[in-house]
PDB file of C-alpha atoms in Angstrom:
ATOM      1  CA  MET S   1     103.476 103.179 112.155  1.00 45.00           C
ATOM      2  CA  MET S   2     103.077 102.848 115.892  1.00 45.00           C
ATOM      3  CA  ALA S   3     105.840 101.084 117.775  1.00 47.00           C
ATOM      4  CA  GLN S   4     104.625  97.743 119.060  1.00 54.00           C
ATOM      5  CA  PRO S   5     105.647  96.232 122.417  1.00 57.00           C
ATOM      6  CA  SER S   6     107.908  93.185 122.305  1.00 59.00           C
ATOM      7  CA  TYR S   7     106.688  89.787 123.450  1.00 61.00           C
ATOM      8  CA  ALA S   8     108.569  86.718 124.614  1.00 57.00           C
ATOM      9  CA  PRO S   9     108.290  83.534 122.526  1.00 61.00           C
ATOM     10  CA  LEU S  10     105.424  81.205 123.419  1.00 73.00           C
ATOM     11  CA  SER S  11     106.269  78.131 125.470  1.00 73.00           C
ATOM     12  CA  SER S  12     105.159  75.956 122.542  1.00 86.00           C
ATOM     13  CA  PRO S  13     105.510  77.033 118.892  1.00 93.00           C
ATOM     14  CA  ILE S  14     102.264  77.472 116.923  1.00 95.00           C
ATOM     15  CA  SER S  15     102.637  75.624 113.622  1.00 96.00           C
ATOM     16  CA  VAL S  16      99.351  74.886 111.834  1.00 97.00           C
ATOM     17  CA  ILE S  17     100.107  75.327 108.127  1.00 97.00           C
ATOM     18  CA  GLY S  18     103.875  74.907 108.241  1.00 97.00           C
ATOM     19  CA  SER S  19     106.980  75.522 110.356  1.00 96.00           C
ATOM     20  CA  GLN S  20     108.587  77.309 107.375  1.00 97.00           C
ATOM     21  CA  PHE S  21     106.255  80.219 108.165  1.00 97.00           C
ATOM     22  CA  MET S  22     107.606  80.672 111.694  1.00 97.00           C
ATOM     23  CA  VAL S  23     110.391  82.937 112.967  1.00 95.00           C
ATOM     24  CA  PRO S  24     111.785  83.147 116.538  1.00 94.00           C
ATOM     25  CA  TYR S  25     111.092  86.865 116.884  1.00 94.00           C
ATOM     26  CA  GLN S  26     108.135  89.229 116.757  1.00 95.00           C
ATOM     27  CA  PHE S  27     107.501  91.026 113.470  1.00 95.00           C
ATOM     28  CA  ASP S  28     104.830  93.057 111.707  1.00 96.00           C
ATOM     29  CA  ILE S  29     103.103  92.282 108.441  1.00 97.00           C
ATOM     30  CA  ILE S  30     101.028  94.683 106.349  1.00 95.00           C
ATOM     31  CA  VAL S  31      97.808  93.491 104.714  1.00 96.00           C
ATOM     32  CA  ASP S  32      96.663  95.452 101.669  1.00 94.00           C
ATOM     33  CA  ARG S  33      93.475  94.851  99.680  1.00 89.00           C
ATOM     34  CA  ASN S  34      94.016  95.884  96.057  1.00 87.00           C
ATOM     35  CA  SER S  35      91.477  96.960  93.425  1.00 81.00           C
ATOM     36  CA  LYS S  36      90.977  93.353  92.249  1.00 84.00           C
ATOM     37  CA  GLY S  37      89.926  92.230  95.735  1.00 83.00           C
ATOM     38  CA  ASN S  38      93.183  90.366  96.340  1.00 92.00           C
ATOM     39  CA  LEU S  39      95.090  90.595  99.605  1.00 96.00           C
ATOM     40  CA  VAL S  40      98.811  91.264  99.341  1.00 96.00           C
ATOM     41  CA  ILE S  41     100.823  90.592 102.493  1.00 97.00           C
ATOM     42  CA  THR S  42     104.199  92.285 102.896  1.00 96.00           C
ATOM     43  CA  ASP S  43     106.705  92.944 105.639  1.00 95.00           C
ATOM     44  CA  THR S  44     107.437  96.527 106.719  1.00 92.00           C
ATOM     45  CA  ASN S  45     110.072  96.794 103.955  1.00 94.00           C
ATOM     46  CA  ASP S  46     107.418  96.098 101.280  1.00 93.00           C
ATOM     47  CA  LYS S  47     108.732  92.586 100.583  1.00 96.00           C
ATOM     48  CA  ILE S  48     105.834  90.383  99.452  1.00 97.00           C
ATOM     49  CA  LEU S  49     105.385  87.350 101.708  1.00 98.00           C
ATOM     50  CA  LEU S  50     102.003  85.919 100.715  1.00 98.00           C
ATOM     51  CA  LYS S  51      98.935  86.619  98.593  1.00 97.00           C
ATOM     52  CA  VAL S  52      95.250  85.747  98.930  1.00 97.00           C
ATOM     53  CA  LYS S  53      93.033  85.584  95.860  1.00 95.00           C
ATOM     54  CA  PRO S  54      89.308  84.838  95.392  1.00 91.00           C
ATOM     55  CA  CYS S  55      89.035  81.857  93.056  1.00 84.00           C
ATOM     56  CA  ASP S  56      85.293  81.172  92.769  1.00 71.00           C
ATOM     57  CA  ALA S  57      82.678  83.847  93.378  1.00 62.00           C
ATOM     58  CA  SER S  58      82.514  84.768  97.064  1.00 65.00           C
ATOM     59  CA  TYR S  59      82.941  81.378  98.725  1.00 83.00           C
ATOM     60  CA  GLN S  60      86.533  80.361  97.913  1.00 92.00           C
ATOM     61  CA  ARG S  61      89.885  81.939  98.667  1.00 94.00           C
ATOM     62  CA  MET S  62      93.387  80.678  97.924  1.00 96.00           C
ATOM     63  CA  LEU S  63      96.494  81.451  99.995  1.00 98.00           C
ATOM     64  CA  LEU S  64      99.496  81.651  97.659  1.00 97.00           C
ATOM     65  CA  ASP S  65     103.237  82.003  98.143  1.00 97.00           C
ATOM     66  CA  VAL S  66     105.299  84.676  96.356  1.00 96.00           C
ATOM     67  CA  ASP S  67     105.458  82.460  93.233  1.00 96.00           C
ATOM     68  CA  GLU S  68     101.653  82.081  93.388  1.00 94.00           C
ATOM     69  CA  LYS S  69     101.807  78.393  94.290  1.00 96.00           C
ATOM     70  CA  PRO S  70      98.817  77.222  96.392  1.00 96.00           C
ATOM     71  CA  ILE S  71      99.424  76.845 100.122  1.00 98.00           C
ATOM     72  CA  VAL S  72      95.859  76.377 101.375  1.00 98.00           C
ATOM     73  CA  MET S  73      92.345  76.606  99.976  1.00 96.00           C
ATOM     74  CA  MET S  74      89.598  78.318 102.019  1.00 96.00           C
ATOM     75  CA  ARG S  75      86.058  77.196 101.223  1.00 94.00           C
ATOM     76  CA  LYS S  76      82.877  78.602 102.718  1.00 93.00           C
ATOM     77  CA  LYS S  77      80.261  76.031 103.636  1.00 88.00           C
ATOM     78  CA  ILE S  78      77.111  76.962 101.733  1.00 82.00           C
ATOM     79  CA  MET S  79      73.896  77.466 103.730  1.00 75.00           C
ATOM     80  CA  SER S  80      75.734  77.583 107.059  1.00 73.00           C
ATOM     81  CA  GLU S  81      74.046  79.566 109.828  1.00 74.00           C
ATOM     82  CA  HIS S  82      77.344  80.008 111.641  1.00 75.00           C
ATOM     83  CA  ASP S  83      79.350  81.196 108.615  1.00 87.00           C
ATOM     84  CA  ARG S  84      81.548  78.091 108.580  1.00 92.00           C
ATOM     85  CA  TRP S  85      84.734  77.936 106.503  1.00 95.00           C
ATOM     86  CA  ASN S  86      86.905  74.873 105.870  1.00 96.00           C
ATOM     87  CA  VAL S  87      90.630  75.102 105.059  1.00 97.00           C
ATOM     88  CA  PHE S  88      92.469  72.464 102.997  1.00 97.00           C
ATOM     89  CA  ARG S  89      96.113  71.969 102.054  1.00 97.00           C
ATOM     90  CA  GLY S  90      97.157  73.075  98.566  1.00 95.00           C
ATOM     91  CA  ASP S  91      94.210  73.307  96.209  1.00 90.00           C
ATOM     92  CA  SER S  92      92.585  70.155  97.615  1.00 92.00           C
ATOM     93  CA  LYS S  93      88.949  69.796  98.606  1.00 88.00           C
ATOM     94  CA  SER S  94      89.393  66.395 100.224  1.00 92.00           C
ATOM     95  CA  LYS S  95      88.421  65.906 103.858  1.00 91.00           C
ATOM     96  CA  SER S  96      91.722  64.087 104.454  1.00 94.00           C
ATOM     97  CA  ASP S  97      93.561  67.315 103.547  1.00 96.00           C
ATOM     98  CA  MET S  98      91.538  69.523 105.886  1.00 96.00           C
ATOM     99  CA  VAL S  99      93.737  71.637 108.181  1.00 97.00           C
ATOM    100  CA  PHE S 100      91.130  73.468 110.251  1.00 97.00           C
ATOM    101  CA  THR S 101      87.640  74.887 110.213  1.00 95.00           C
ATOM    102  CA  THR S 102      86.209  78.169 111.488  1.00 96.00           C
ATOM    103  CA  LYS S 103      82.749  79.306 112.521  1.00 94.00           C
ATOM    104  CA  THR S 104      81.002  82.103 114.387  1.00 92.00           C
ATOM    105  CA  PRO S 105      79.652  80.975 117.796  1.00 88.00           C
ATOM    106  CA  HIS S 106      76.463  83.010 117.342  1.00 83.00           C
ATOM    107  CA  VAL S 107      74.211  83.407 114.316  1.00 77.00           C
ATOM    108  CA  ILE S 108      73.931  87.159 114.992  1.00 77.00           C
ATOM    109  CA  GLN S 109      76.793  89.078 116.596  1.00 75.00           C
ATOM    110  CA  SER S 110      77.707  92.753 116.686  1.00 79.00           C
ATOM    111  CA  LYS S 111      81.482  92.300 116.919  1.00 88.00           C
ATOM    112  CA  THR S 112      83.964  89.955 115.306  1.00 90.00           C
ATOM    113  CA  ASN S 113      84.015  86.602 117.099  1.00 93.00           C
ATOM    114  CA  VAL S 114      85.290  83.560 115.214  1.00 95.00           C
ATOM    115  CA  HIS S 115      86.223  80.165 116.655  1.00 95.00           C
ATOM    116  CA  VAL S 116      88.899  77.964 115.081  1.00 96.00           C
ATOM    117  CA  PHE S 117      88.955  74.155 115.322  1.00 95.00           C
ATOM    118  CA  LEU S 118      91.969  72.133 114.182  1.00 95.00           C
ATOM    119  CA  ALA S 119      91.218  69.076 112.054  1.00 93.00           C
ATOM    120  CA  ASN S 120      93.567  66.847 114.079  1.00 86.00           C
ATOM    121  CA  LYS S 121      92.426  68.061 117.511  1.00 76.00           C
ATOM    122  CA  THR S 122      92.570  65.562 120.354  1.00 65.00           C
ATOM    123  CA  SER S 123      90.628  67.590 122.920  1.00 67.00           C
ATOM    124  CA  SER S 124      86.860  68.071 123.089  1.00 69.00           C
ATOM    125  CA  LYS S 125      85.336  68.933 119.722  1.00 70.00           C
ATOM    126  CA  ASP S 126      83.196  71.592 121.412  1.00 77.00           C
ATOM    127  CA  VAL S 127      86.224  73.548 122.655  1.00 89.00           C
ATOM    128  CA  CYS S 128      87.876  75.797 120.075  1.00 93.00           C
ATOM    129  CA  ASP S 129      91.654  75.811 119.581  1.00 94.00           C
ATOM    130  CA  PHE S 130      91.912  79.511 118.679  1.00 96.00           C
ATOM    131  CA  LYS S 131      89.700  82.605 118.697  1.00 96.00           C
ATOM    132  CA  ILE S 132      89.539  85.841 116.747  1.00 96.00           C
ATOM    133  CA  LYS S 133      87.799  88.622 118.664  1.00 95.00           C
ATOM    134  CA  GLY S 134      87.514  92.391 118.444  1.00 95.00           C
ATOM    135  CA  SER S 135      86.331  95.105 116.086  1.00 94.00           C
ATOM    136  CA  TRP S 136      87.044  94.520 112.407  1.00 91.00           C
ATOM    137  CA  SER S 137      85.825  97.994 111.414  1.00 89.00           C
ATOM    138  CA  LYS S 138      88.316  99.563 113.828  1.00 90.00           C
ATOM    139  CA  ARG S 139      91.050  97.146 112.712  1.00 91.00           C
ATOM    140  CA  ASN S 140      91.429  95.996 116.294  1.00 93.00           C
ATOM    141  CA  CYS S 141      91.214  92.198 116.479  1.00 96.00           C
ATOM    142  CA  THR S 142      93.170  89.736 118.615  1.00 96.00           C
ATOM    143  CA  ILE S 143      93.936  86.112 117.772  1.00 97.00           C
ATOM    144  CA  SER S 144      94.366  84.021 120.905  1.00 96.00           C
ATOM    145  CA  MET S 145      94.671  80.398 121.945  1.00 94.00           C
ATOM    146  CA  GLY S 146      91.367  78.722 122.813  1.00 89.00           C
ATOM    147  CA  ASP S 147      89.673  80.066 125.920  1.00 82.00           C
ATOM    148  CA  THR S 148      92.920  81.520 127.252  1.00 87.00           C
ATOM    149  CA  SER S 149      94.241  85.081 127.137  1.00 88.00           C
ATOM    150  CA  THR S 150      97.409  83.919 125.357  1.00 93.00           C
ATOM    151  CA  THR S 151      97.682  86.120 122.281  1.00 95.00           C
ATOM    152  CA  ILE S 152      99.450  84.918 119.127  1.00 97.00           C
ATOM    153  CA  ALA S 153      98.739  87.897 116.844  1.00 97.00           C
ATOM    154  CA  GLN S 154      97.284  91.395 117.095  1.00 97.00           C
ATOM    155  CA  MET S 155      95.674  93.422 114.307  1.00 96.00           C
ATOM    156  CA  ASN S 156      96.169  97.216 114.299  1.00 92.00           C
ATOM    157  CA  LYS S 157      95.331 100.243 112.178  1.00 88.00           C
ATOM    158  CA  MET S 158      97.993 101.864 110.064  1.00 82.00           C
ATOM    159  CA  GLN S 159      98.954 105.363 111.127  1.00 72.00           C
ATOM    160  CA  SER S 160      97.494 108.173 109.038  1.00 61.00           C
ATOM    161  CA  SER S 161      99.639 109.696 106.316  1.00 56.00           C
ATOM    162  CA  GLU S 162      99.136 112.233 103.569  1.00 51.00           C
ATOM    163  CA  ASN S 163      97.491 109.604 101.380  1.00 52.00           C
ATOM    164  CA  ILE S 164      94.488 108.659 103.517  1.00 49.00           C
ATOM    165  CA  LYS S 165      92.972 106.504 100.755  1.00 54.00           C
ATOM    166  CA  LEU S 166      96.036 104.241 100.658  1.00 57.00           C
ATOM    167  CA  VAL S 167      96.111 103.894 104.447  1.00 64.00           C
ATOM    168  CA  LYS S 168      92.431 102.867 104.582  1.00 69.00           C
ATOM    169  CA  SER S 169      93.114  99.892 102.311  1.00 76.00           C
ATOM    170  CA  LYS S 170      95.871  98.628 104.617  1.00 90.00           C
ATOM    171  CA  PHE S 171      96.272  97.420 108.183  1.00 94.00           C
ATOM    172  CA  MET S 172      99.041  95.888 110.210  1.00 95.00           C
ATOM    173  CA  VAL S 173      99.213  92.574 112.068  1.00 97.00           C
ATOM    174  CA  THR S 174     101.824  91.897 114.741  1.00 97.00           C
ATOM    175  CA  ILE S 175     102.909  88.248 114.676  1.00 97.00           C
ATOM    176  CA  TYR S 176     104.250  86.945 117.971  1.00 96.00           C
ATOM    177  CA  PRO S 177     107.495  84.899 118.101  1.00 96.00           C
ATOM    178  CA  ASN S 178     107.284  81.261 116.939  1.00 96.00           C
ATOM    179  CA  VAL S 179     103.800  81.709 115.458  1.00 97.00           C
ATOM    180  CA  ASP S 180     102.868  80.418 111.995  1.00 98.00           C
ATOM    181  CA  TYR S 181     102.184  83.652 110.100  1.00 98.00           C
ATOM    182  CA  ALA S 182     100.579  81.802 107.154  1.00 98.00           C
ATOM    183  CA  PHE S 183      97.977  80.496 109.619  1.00 98.00           C
ATOM    184  CA  VAL S 184      97.362  84.027 110.920  1.00 98.00           C
ATOM    185  CA  VAL S 185      97.009  85.400 107.371  1.00 98.00           C
ATOM    186  CA  THR S 186      94.528  82.645 106.511  1.00 98.00           C
ATOM    187  CA  LEU S 187      92.375  83.566 109.523  1.00 97.00           C
ATOM    188  CA  ILE S 188      92.524  87.250 108.565  1.00 96.00           C
ATOM    189  CA  ALA S 189      91.506  86.368 104.990  1.00 96.00           C
ATOM    190  CA  ILE S 190      88.508  84.355 106.215  1.00 95.00           C
ATOM    191  CA  VAL S 191      87.262  87.170 108.455  1.00 94.00           C
ATOM    192  CA  GLU S 192      87.805  89.663 105.621  1.00 92.00           C
ATOM    193  CA  ALA S 193      85.740  87.425 103.310  1.00 91.00           C
ATOM    194  CA  MET S 194      82.985  87.132 105.950  1.00 89.00           C
ATOM    195  CA  LYS S 195      82.814  90.914 106.382  1.00 82.00           C
ATOM    196  CA  SER S 196      82.909  91.517 102.628  1.00 78.00           C
ATOM    197  CA  SER S 197      80.085  89.028 102.076  1.00 67.00           C
ATOM    198  CA  ASN S 198      77.989  90.554 104.882  1.00 61.00           C
ATOM    199  CA  THR S 199      78.445  94.056 103.463  1.00 50.00           C
ATOM    200  CA  LYS S 200      77.337  92.938  99.993  1.00 46.00           C
ATOM    201  CA  GLY S 201      74.324  91.202 101.528  1.00 42.00           C
ATOM    202  CA  GLU S 202      73.345  94.337 103.425  1.00 38.00           C
ATOM    203  CA  VAL S 203      73.643  96.468 100.279  1.00 37.00           C
ATOM    204  CA  ALA S 204      71.573  93.969  98.286  1.00 38.00           C
ATOM    205  CA  ALA S 205      68.931  93.838 101.021  1.00 35.00           C
ATOM    206  CA  GLU S 206      68.724  97.636 101.098  1.00 39.00           C
ATOM    207  CA  ALA S 207      68.400  97.760  97.316  1.00 41.00           C
ATOM    208  CA  THR S 208      65.720  95.055  97.333  1.00 42.00           C
ATOM    209  CA  GLY S 209      63.861  96.816 100.133  1.00 45.00           C
ATOM    210  CA  SER S 210      63.926 100.104  98.224  1.00 43.00           C
ATOM    211  CA  GLY S 211      62.648  98.388  95.102  1.00 45.00           C
ATOM    212  CA  VAL S 212      59.755  96.777  96.972  1.00 40.00           C
ATOM    213  CA  ALA S 213      58.852 100.094  98.567  1.00 40.00           C
ATOM    214  CA  GLU S 214      58.772 101.819  95.181  1.00 45.00           C
ATOM    215  CA  VAL S 215      56.483  99.132  93.769  1.00 36.00           C
ATOM    216  CA  LEU S 216      54.113  99.431  96.760  1.00 35.00           C
ATOM    217  CA  LEU S 217      54.029 103.219  96.525  1.00 38.00           C
ATOM    218  CA  GLY S 218      53.394 103.003  92.798  1.00 44.00           C
ATOM    219  CA  ALA S 219      50.469 100.630  93.391  1.00 38.00           C
ATOM    220  CA  ILE S 220      48.976 102.903  96.048  1.00 39.00           C
ATOM    221  CA  PHE S 221      49.163 106.114  94.033  1.00 37.00           C
ATOM    222  CA  SER S 222      48.448 104.715  90.554  1.00 36.00           C
TER     223      SER S 222
END
């Protein structure tokens, strides 16, 4: 793995899901997608920290602790042009338990760009509290605070090894000091779900398009 530069703690700690997920130093986590579609989050010593599991088709994800107890529920808003996701505490679906919501600022966008809005925000509702920007395919995304350049986490590729297949299923995220890593993992899981859903949609569209073309050709030459 590449050595990451060290960063000083932020002036104000970032605690969104819980202060128990914060440490006063920078550290790296490894995100691995297994064959069941689950995300397993470990430290660099392979100690499991968190897990993310799909729990209802493609529009729900659950963040779990090491004992598989629910921490937050991620729910995609159906029929949303801006790919909106809502996050609730535990396994709740109640608005009173909402922690934050995410959405893409544009209906069509070539690169990853997701805005995060806290449920208890006191500033303008039109101004996002956090942003995720970069290239998901290149595993190069940055999570920053609002419209500032203050970074709280950075996603990076794993270095190549002899087992290329294993490396492709993993990537690394550098968590800055005093930043809620459960919050960061939840954001990563939402973007991963968005990209997974988009890929399936593209494959389905291609398959449907091919089927229509075959029918038309059959009608012409029959």
